[in-house]
Amino acid sequence: MRFAALVILSMALASCAALPGDGPGAINISSQDIEADSSQNGYSIIRIDRENIDVIKRYRPLAFANEFRGVGSGGSSTLLGVGDTLTVGIWEAAPDGLFSSSDSGSSQIPAVIDETGYIFIPYAGRVRASGLSVEGLRQSIQSKLIGKAVEPQVLVSLQQKLSKTAVVVGDVAKPGVYPLPLRQTRLLELVASAGGSREATYETVVTLKRGRRSGTTRMEHLIDYPENNVLVSPNDNILLSHRPRTFSAFGAVKSNQLVPFKTKSVTLAEALATVGGLNDFKADSGGIFLFRYEDADLVRDIRPELANHVANENVVPVVYQLSLRDPNGFFLSRFFEMRDKDILYVSNHPTAELGKFLQIIAPLISNVSTVQGIAIAD
């Protein structure tokens, strides 16, 4: 009977790896073999320390700005185009001239550049305007009036540049088509012209579509990183979308759940507190992991030895590891900020796996003991 008990115990130990669990153990995620060859295993392990946090805080996410760098004119052309509305003022030296009036010696003529690129001015006829600057059009009109008006002087004023527009739609107060002024206009300025976002800026993303190129960034990144506040080009399409940020919590925490961000920034310490902290009976305090896709440039800054592995990538999967066995871990967790779609995972302590194993084999040992007791009694 004792031999049978040993056989059953050996079989149970052999199947220990098949025990049910919330996820991988800390040793499976951060073993030296895995960490040594991140490219083979598909992700990189980065331990959270003060230096890494400083590098992360200094990093400027400029993927959005780089997407549109050197693409498009970055503003409205100074040349006139079809649809632009103008006001043409004409003055004459004589009070009885063609364009003189009883109130003043001038006339104000509204004009719109038609589909052929021309405007009509009395006594000057059809004047080509499309493709000319405001000054070029002024000189053209004035030259056509010489010999017809008395010492004519012409002033051309641009009222609306409807030939160069951008579209703003989505979660904005006033979606619509917006003309671009002659001065350069940046993305944030155009969004402000449309009334701004209807939701909190940290819950709003901006998508810019320019030709075949498209980029998306958080609206707050237009302010925090001015390089992302790119110049708007004619025919740009801008979409604002409400996307609340969330993170997921799994493993040996007191509450596995999807957690929304309730403030602009949430630290790792706050995230752990939100889900009730670590499970006292299961958690490995040295096995706190955060899974996210990180910019390859940032990974190269933190771990230069991985430069060759991420050379051709824009974003790469990263696993950050924090240990709360060291009191410094609590301080570090206050400065490490969570991001949208982060996955927070706390691994089980090895003794928790042993506890589950003992619960499984307890009935077997009890049955063997019972059988052995009966046999002895007989």
Tab-separated table of C-alpha atoms in Angstrom:
chain	number	residue	atom	x	y	z
A	1	MET	CA	0.000	0.000	0.000
A	2	ARG	CA	2.837	2.362	0.764
A	3	PHE	CA	4.291	1.577	-2.648
A	4	ALA	CA	0.932	2.403	-4.293
A	5	ALA	CA	0.824	5.714	-2.461
A	6	LEU	CA	4.304	6.567	-3.745
A	7	VAL	CA	3.304	5.686	-7.313
A	8	ILE	CA	0.235	7.925	-7.135
A	9	LEU	CA	2.319	10.739	-5.637
A	10	SER	CA	4.935	10.425	-8.396
A	11	MET	CA	2.286	10.531	-11.112
A	12	ALA	CA	0.738	13.630	-9.567
A	13	LEU	CA	4.124	15.368	-9.391
A	14	ALA	CA	4.782	14.558	-13.060
A	15	SER	CA	1.553	16.307	-14.017
A	16	CYS	CA	2.243	19.380	-11.862
A	17	ALA	CA	2.975	21.506	-14.941
A	18	ALA	CA	-0.569	20.883	-16.124
A	19	LEU	CA	-2.142	22.487	-13.058
A	20	PRO	CA	-4.797	25.120	-13.840
A	21	GLY	CA	-3.667	28.714	-13.424
A	22	ASP	CA	-4.305	32.368	-14.263
A	23	GLY	CA	-1.281	32.595	-16.552
A	24	PRO	CA	2.465	31.937	-16.807
A	25	GLY	CA	4.706	32.025	-13.770
A	26	ALA	CA	7.356	34.682	-13.331
A	27	ILE	CA	10.086	32.203	-14.260
A	28	ASN	CA	8.354	31.486	-17.593
A	29	ILE	CA	8.267	35.174	-18.522
A	30	SER	CA	11.600	36.491	-17.301
A	31	SER	CA	14.029	33.563	-17.281
A	32	GLN	CA	17.577	34.274	-18.399
A	33	ASP	CA	17.151	32.091	-21.497
A	34	ILE	CA	14.163	34.124	-22.671
A	35	GLU	CA	15.723	37.456	-21.823
A	36	ALA	CA	18.900	36.570	-23.692
A	37	ASP	CA	17.121	36.083	-27.001
A	38	SER	CA	14.172	38.450	-27.182
A	39	SER	CA	13.879	38.221	-30.946
A	40	GLN	CA	13.271	34.477	-30.848
A	41	ASN	CA	10.558	34.748	-28.206
A	42	GLY	CA	8.873	37.767	-29.754
A	43	TYR	CA	9.137	40.222	-26.870
A	44	SER	CA	11.669	42.088	-24.768
A	45	ILE	CA	11.941	42.063	-20.971
A	46	ILE	CA	12.669	45.436	-19.335
A	47	ARG	CA	12.964	45.682	-15.580
A	48	ILE	CA	11.512	48.881	-14.167
A	49	ASP	CA	14.155	50.964	-12.447
A	50	ARG	CA	14.801	54.655	-11.930
A	51	GLU	CA	16.972	55.003	-15.049
A	52	ASN	CA	14.385	53.358	-17.302
A	53	ILE	CA	11.617	55.566	-15.937
A	54	ASP	CA	13.720	58.661	-16.646
A	55	VAL	CA	14.308	57.502	-20.246
A	56	ILE	CA	10.580	56.832	-20.739
A	57	LYS	CA	9.662	60.274	-19.409
A	58	ARG	CA	12.178	61.990	-21.691
A	59	TYR	CA	11.020	60.110	-24.770
A	60	ARG	CA	8.958	62.120	-27.283
A	61	PRO	CA	6.492	60.014	-29.311
A	62	LEU	CA	6.739	61.690	-32.720
A	63	ALA	CA	5.554	58.902	-35.019
A	64	PHE	CA	2.583	61.069	-35.999
A	65	ALA	CA	4.796	64.040	-36.933
A	66	ASN	CA	7.209	61.811	-38.850
A	67	GLU	CA	4.343	60.372	-40.896
A	68	PHE	CA	3.649	63.795	-42.431
A	69	ARG	CA	7.136	65.258	-42.448
A	70	GLY	CA	7.798	66.666	-45.928
A	71	VAL	CA	4.435	65.434	-47.255
A	72	GLY	CA	2.149	68.155	-48.666
A	73	SER	CA	2.626	71.898	-48.786
A	74	GLY	CA	1.882	72.340	-45.105
A	75	GLY	CA	-0.435	75.272	-45.683
A	76	SER	CA	-2.663	77.068	-48.143
A	77	SER	CA	-1.111	78.352	-51.355
A	78	THR	CA	-0.778	82.128	-51.737
A	79	LEU	CA	-2.120	81.805	-55.287
A	80	LEU	CA	-5.814	82.346	-55.973
A	81	GLY	CA	-8.026	79.482	-57.083
A	82	VAL	CA	-11.515	78.569	-58.224
A	83	GLY	CA	-14.155	79.477	-55.625
A	84	ASP	CA	-12.202	82.219	-53.878
A	85	THR	CA	-14.297	85.288	-53.087
A	86	LEU	CA	-12.828	88.756	-53.610
A	87	THR	CA	-13.663	92.418	-53.286
A	88	VAL	CA	-12.199	94.681	-55.980
A	89	GLY	CA	-12.008	98.369	-55.102
A	90	ILE	CA	-11.446	100.850	-57.955
A	91	TRP	CA	-10.657	104.546	-57.460
A	92	GLU	CA	-10.488	107.283	-60.077
A	93	ALA	CA	-8.934	110.739	-60.026
A	94	ALA	CA	-12.020	112.458	-61.543
A	95	PRO	CA	-15.376	112.682	-59.687
A	96	ASP	CA	-17.255	111.875	-62.879
A	97	GLY	CA	-15.276	108.757	-63.750
A	98	LEU	CA	-16.670	105.342	-64.665
A	99	PHE	CA	-16.332	104.022	-61.117
A	100	SER	CA	-16.933	107.223	-59.180
A	101	SER	CA	-20.080	107.591	-57.141
A	102	SER	CA	-21.851	110.476	-55.483
A	103	ASP	CA	-20.625	109.340	-52.046
A	104	SER	CA	-17.015	108.653	-52.959
A	105	GLY	CA	-14.704	108.447	-55.894
A	106	SER	CA	-14.576	104.643	-55.850
A	107	SER	CA	-16.568	101.478	-56.408
A	108	GLN	CA	-16.445	98.190	-54.472
A	109	ILE	CA	-17.079	95.197	-56.733
A	110	PRO	CA	-17.618	91.714	-55.236
A	111	ALA	CA	-16.315	88.850	-57.335
A	112	VAL	CA	-16.040	85.062	-57.210
A	113	ILE	CA	-13.510	83.168	-59.298
A	114	ASP	CA	-15.622	80.953	-61.564
A	115	GLU	CA	-14.971	77.399	-62.656
A	116	THR	CA	-12.862	78.607	-65.593
A	117	GLY	CA	-10.629	80.675	-63.313
A	118	TYR	CA	-11.910	84.147	-64.345
A	119	ILE	CA	-13.723	87.072	-62.731
A	120	PHE	CA	-15.680	89.827	-64.501
A	121	ILE	CA	-14.849	93.523	-63.978
A	122	PRO	CA	-16.948	96.195	-65.775
A	123	TYR	CA	-15.055	97.835	-68.667
A	124	ALA	CA	-12.145	95.439	-68.119
A	125	GLY	CA	-14.076	92.320	-69.124
A	126	ARG	CA	-13.116	88.826	-68.059
A	127	VAL	CA	-9.869	88.823	-66.138
A	128	ARG	CA	-7.975	85.650	-65.353
A	129	ALA	CA	-7.538	85.265	-61.573
A	130	SER	CA	-6.821	81.593	-60.879
A	131	GLY	CA	-3.117	80.937	-60.486
A	132	LEU	CA	-2.295	84.579	-59.754
A	133	SER	CA	-1.369	86.163	-56.449
A	134	VAL	CA	-3.553	88.950	-55.047
A	135	GLU	CA	-0.965	91.488	-56.185
A	136	GLY	CA	-0.735	89.900	-59.621
A	137	LEU	CA	-4.504	90.156	-60.081
A	138	ARG	CA	-4.484	93.772	-58.904
A	139	GLN	CA	-1.896	94.726	-61.507
A	140	SER	CA	-3.764	92.825	-64.233
A	141	ILE	CA	-7.076	94.619	-63.531
A	142	GLN	CA	-5.393	98.017	-63.279
A	143	SER	CA	-3.596	97.584	-66.609
A	144	LYS	CA	-6.868	96.654	-68.359
A	145	LEU	CA	-8.550	99.834	-67.079
A	146	ILE	CA	-5.852	102.200	-68.301
A	147	GLY	CA	-7.320	104.348	-71.094
A	148	LYS	CA	-10.882	103.598	-69.941
A	149	ALA	CA	-10.909	105.005	-66.401
A	150	VAL	CA	-9.312	108.235	-65.168
A	151	GLU	CA	-5.975	107.323	-63.549
A	152	PRO	CA	-7.434	104.126	-62.017
A	153	GLN	CA	-6.129	102.723	-58.756
A	154	VAL	CA	-7.128	99.143	-57.856
A	155	LEU	CA	-7.198	97.289	-54.523
A	156	VAL	CA	-8.000	93.556	-54.386
A	157	SER	CA	-9.038	92.048	-51.042
A	158	LEU	CA	-9.368	88.301	-50.472
A	159	GLN	CA	-12.535	87.590	-48.480
A	160	GLN	CA	-12.620	83.765	-48.341
A	161	LYS	CA	-10.152	81.307	-49.791
A	162	LEU	CA	-12.638	78.573	-50.605
A	163	SER	CA	-10.350	76.998	-53.188
A	164	LYS	CA	-8.191	75.574	-50.381
A	165	THR	CA	-10.149	73.806	-47.655
A	166	ALA	CA	-9.866	71.018	-45.099
A	167	VAL	CA	-12.617	68.854	-43.617
A	168	VAL	CA	-13.084	68.419	-39.860
A	169	VAL	CA	-15.603	65.765	-38.725
A	170	GLY	CA	-16.336	63.473	-35.804
A	171	ASP	CA	-16.562	64.435	-32.145
A	172	VAL	CA	-16.152	68.181	-32.679
A	173	ALA	CA	-18.574	70.953	-31.780
A	174	LYS	CA	-18.883	72.293	-35.350
A	175	PRO	CA	-17.942	69.724	-38.025
A	176	GLY	CA	-17.682	71.064	-41.537
A	177	VAL	CA	-15.500	72.272	-44.410
A	178	TYR	CA	-13.092	75.010	-43.339
A	179	PRO	CA	-11.209	77.365	-45.687
A	180	LEU	CA	-7.489	77.641	-45.079
A	181	PRO	CA	-6.165	81.189	-44.774
A	182	LEU	CA	-3.047	82.327	-46.594
A	183	ARG	CA	-1.014	82.038	-43.411
A	184	GLN	CA	0.061	78.580	-42.359
A	185	THR	CA	-2.514	76.799	-40.221
A	186	ARG	CA	-1.674	74.046	-37.761
A	187	LEU	CA	-3.818	71.072	-36.865
A	188	LEU	CA	-4.725	72.292	-33.389
A	189	GLU	CA	-5.775	75.697	-34.762
A	190	LEU	CA	-8.159	74.107	-37.241
A	191	VAL	CA	-9.659	71.862	-34.558
A	192	ALA	CA	-10.166	74.969	-32.417
A	193	SER	CA	-11.922	76.681	-35.349
A	194	ALA	CA	-14.297	73.713	-35.424
A	195	GLY	CA	-15.180	74.286	-31.771
A	196	GLY	CA	-12.746	71.795	-30.259
A	197	SER	CA	-13.430	68.258	-29.110
A	198	ARG	CA	-16.702	67.449	-27.375
A	199	GLU	CA	-15.014	65.027	-24.975
A	200	ALA	CA	-11.980	65.311	-22.720
A	201	THR	CA	-8.782	65.778	-24.707
A	202	TYR	CA	-7.115	62.756	-23.073
A	203	GLU	CA	-10.038	60.606	-24.276
A	204	THR	CA	-9.983	61.974	-27.834
A	205	VAL	CA	-7.814	60.807	-30.732
A	206	VAL	CA	-7.122	62.772	-33.916
A	207	THR	CA	-6.791	61.034	-37.277
A	208	LEU	CA	-5.313	62.991	-40.185
A	209	LYS	CA	-5.786	61.640	-43.704
A	210	ARG	CA	-3.631	63.242	-46.396
A	211	GLY	CA	-3.728	61.513	-49.742
A	212	ARG	CA	-2.661	57.936	-49.146
A	213	ARG	CA	-1.072	58.728	-45.805
A	214	SER	CA	-2.871	58.462	-42.501
A	215	GLY	CA	-1.825	58.994	-38.898
A	216	THR	CA	-3.518	58.887	-35.506
A	217	THR	CA	-2.494	60.387	-32.181
A	218	ARG	CA	-4.018	61.395	-28.868
A	219	MET	CA	-5.216	64.980	-28.942
A	220	GLU	CA	-3.209	65.776	-25.813
A	221	HIS	CA	-0.068	64.807	-27.751
A	222	LEU	CA	-0.635	67.795	-30.030
A	223	ILE	CA	-0.094	69.991	-26.975
A	224	ASP	CA	2.447	67.959	-25.018
A	225	TYR	CA	4.651	67.418	-28.085
A	226	PRO	CA	4.348	70.473	-30.387
A	227	GLU	CA	6.088	68.647	-33.247
A	228	ASN	CA	2.915	66.576	-33.638
A	229	ASN	CA	0.910	69.751	-34.236
A	230	VAL	CA	1.646	69.559	-37.963
A	231	LEU	CA	0.728	72.101	-40.615
A	232	VAL	CA	-2.584	71.500	-42.375
A	233	SER	CA	-2.560	71.117	-46.149
A	234	PRO	CA	-5.434	71.658	-48.635
A	235	ASN	CA	-7.810	68.686	-48.929
A	236	ASP	CA	-6.767	67.215	-45.566
A	237	ASN	CA	-9.455	65.180	-43.801
A	238	ILE	CA	-9.428	65.338	-39.996
A	239	LEU	CA	-11.435	62.988	-37.783
A	240	LEU	CA	-11.825	63.338	-34.022
A	241	SER	CA	-12.961	60.189	-32.208
A	242	HIS	CA	-13.886	59.578	-28.584
A	243	ARG	CA	-11.802	56.645	-27.347
A	244	PRO	CA	-11.768	56.223	-23.566
A	245	ARG	CA	-8.554	54.613	-22.324
A	246	THR	CA	-8.582	51.310	-20.464
A	247	PHE	CA	-6.171	48.749	-19.055
A	248	SER	CA	-6.723	45.072	-18.246
A	249	ALA	CA	-5.732	43.335	-15.011
A	250	PHE	CA	-5.148	39.571	-14.812
A	251	GLY	CA	-3.567	37.019	-12.543
A	252	ALA	CA	-3.061	37.115	-8.796
A	253	VAL	CA	-4.887	40.374	-8.133
A	254	LYS	CA	-8.039	40.632	-6.090
A	255	SER	CA	-10.168	41.614	-9.083
A	256	ASN	CA	-9.530	40.594	-12.706
A	257	GLN	CA	-11.220	43.282	-14.786
A	258	LEU	CA	-11.123	45.873	-17.535
A	259	VAL	CA	-10.453	49.235	-15.882
A	260	PRO	CA	-11.206	52.643	-17.458
A	261	PHE	CA	-8.931	55.610	-16.865
A	262	LYS	CA	-10.779	58.142	-14.716
A	263	THR	CA	-8.063	60.801	-14.855
A	264	LYS	CA	-5.548	62.032	-17.414
A	265	SER	CA	-2.728	59.999	-15.888
A	266	VAL	CA	-2.751	56.736	-13.922
A	267	THR	CA	0.391	55.315	-12.345
A	268	LEU	CA	1.201	51.643	-11.885
A	269	ALA	CA	0.662	52.024	-8.142
A	270	GLU	CA	-2.807	53.474	-8.746
A	271	ALA	CA	-3.611	50.712	-11.215
A	272	LEU	CA	-2.759	48.022	-8.654
A	273	ALA	CA	-4.817	49.803	-6.011
A	274	THR	CA	-7.788	50.085	-8.385
A	275	VAL	CA	-7.998	46.291	-8.741
A	276	GLY	CA	-7.685	45.734	-4.986
A	277	GLY	CA	-3.954	45.096	-4.820
A	278	LEU	CA	-2.226	41.714	-4.798
A	279	ASN	CA	-3.938	38.523	-3.699
A	280	ASP	CA	-2.297	37.628	-0.372
A	281	PHE	CA	-2.720	33.863	-0.899
A	282	LYS	CA	-1.504	33.638	-4.505
A	283	ALA	CA	0.578	36.616	-5.653
A	284	ASP	CA	4.300	36.620	-6.309
A	285	SER	CA	5.305	40.146	-5.276
A	286	GLY	CA	8.406	39.858	-7.441
A	287	GLY	CA	6.413	38.908	-10.529
A	288	ILE	CA	4.441	42.011	-11.508
A	289	PHE	CA	4.420	42.438	-15.284
A	290	LEU	CA	3.050	45.024	-17.663
A	291	PHE	CA	2.565	44.090	-21.327
A	292	ARG	CA	2.431	46.779	-24.028
A	293	TYR	CA	3.497	47.612	-27.563
A	294	GLU	CA	6.273	50.187	-27.338
A	295	ASP	CA	7.903	52.426	-29.924
A	296	ALA	CA	11.036	50.744	-31.251
A	297	ASP	CA	13.007	53.989	-30.800
A	298	LEU	CA	12.246	53.971	-27.084
A	299	VAL	CA	13.278	50.321	-26.744
A	300	ARG	CA	16.579	51.145	-28.442
A	301	ASP	CA	17.120	53.983	-25.960
A	302	ILE	CA	16.420	51.759	-22.950
A	303	ARG	CA	18.253	48.659	-24.190
A	304	PRO	CA	20.791	49.514	-26.909
A	305	GLU	CA	21.789	45.839	-27.178
A	306	LEU	CA	18.390	45.142	-28.803
A	307	ALA	CA	18.976	47.663	-31.611
A	308	ASN	CA	19.585	44.936	-34.202
A	309	HIS	CA	16.474	42.991	-33.186
A	310	VAL	CA	14.148	46.007	-33.613
A	311	ALA	CA	15.966	47.735	-36.484
A	312	ASN	CA	13.157	47.234	-38.998
A	313	GLU	CA	10.221	47.672	-36.612
A	314	ASN	CA	8.099	50.675	-35.664
A	315	VAL	CA	6.531	49.143	-32.559
A	316	VAL	CA	7.614	46.061	-30.625
A	317	PRO	CA	6.069	44.015	-27.797
A	318	VAL	CA	7.627	44.757	-24.418
A	319	VAL	CA	7.144	43.243	-20.966
A	320	TYR	CA	8.022	45.538	-18.067
A	321	GLN	CA	8.785	43.784	-14.779
A	322	LEU	CA	8.447	45.263	-11.285
A	323	SER	CA	9.317	43.672	-7.961
A	324	LEU	CA	7.593	44.765	-4.765
A	325	ARG	CA	9.838	42.580	-2.626
A	326	ASP	CA	12.167	45.571	-2.534
A	327	PRO	CA	10.563	48.646	-0.893
A	328	ASN	CA	12.001	50.759	-3.726
A	329	GLY	CA	9.494	49.043	-6.008
A	330	PHE	CA	6.659	50.945	-4.342
A	331	PHE	CA	8.369	54.262	-5.054
A	332	LEU	CA	9.076	53.264	-8.659
A	333	SER	CA	5.447	52.289	-9.185
A	334	ARG	CA	4.412	55.872	-8.359
A	335	PHE	CA	6.314	57.234	-11.355
A	336	PHE	CA	5.602	54.594	-13.997
A	337	GLU	CA	2.526	55.711	-15.984
A	338	MET	CA	-0.026	53.377	-17.510
A	339	ARG	CA	-1.133	53.706	-21.136
A	340	ASP	CA	-4.180	52.787	-23.134
A	341	LYS	CA	-4.641	49.020	-23.656
A	342	ASP	CA	-1.893	48.046	-21.194
A	343	ILE	CA	-2.162	44.550	-19.715
A	344	LEU	CA	-1.233	44.270	-16.035
A	345	TYR	CA	-0.441	40.745	-14.888
A	346	VAL	CA	0.623	39.429	-11.464
A	347	SER	CA	2.005	35.894	-11.485
A	348	ASN	CA	1.273	33.245	-8.891
A	349	HIS	CA	3.875	32.479	-6.248
A	350	PRO	CA	5.405	28.961	-6.586
A	351	THR	CA	3.967	28.012	-3.189
A	352	ALA	CA	0.509	28.817	-4.535
A	353	GLU	CA	1.050	26.174	-7.203
A	354	LEU	CA	2.145	23.757	-4.485
A	355	GLY	CA	-1.008	24.561	-2.540
A	356	LYS	CA	-3.155	23.741	-5.561
A	357	PHE	CA	-1.193	20.529	-6.057
A	358	LEU	CA	-1.765	19.464	-2.456
A	359	GLN	CA	-5.482	20.180	-2.782
A	360	ILE	CA	-5.616	17.910	-5.830
A	361	ILE	CA	-3.759	14.974	-4.289
A	362	ALA	CA	-5.317	15.241	-0.808
A	363	PRO	CA	-8.293	13.015	-1.703
A	364	LEU	CA	-5.920	10.441	-3.241
A	365	ILE	CA	-3.746	10.278	-0.113
A	366	SER	CA	-6.849	10.074	2.063
A	367	ASN	CA	-8.219	7.150	0.006
A	368	VAL	CA	-4.876	5.307	0.122
A	369	SER	CA	-4.668	5.808	3.885
A	370	THR	CA	-8.188	4.463	4.282
A	371	VAL	CA	-7.425	1.383	2.198
A	372	GLN	CA	-4.189	0.811	4.124
A	373	GLY	CA	-6.051	1.081	7.437
A	374	ILE	CA	-8.618	-1.482	6.330
A	375	ALA	CA	-5.893	-3.861	5.176
A	376	ILE	CA	-4.093	-3.642	8.501
A	377	ALA	CA	-7.319	-4.244	10.369
A	378	ASP	CA	-7.927	-7.358	8.343
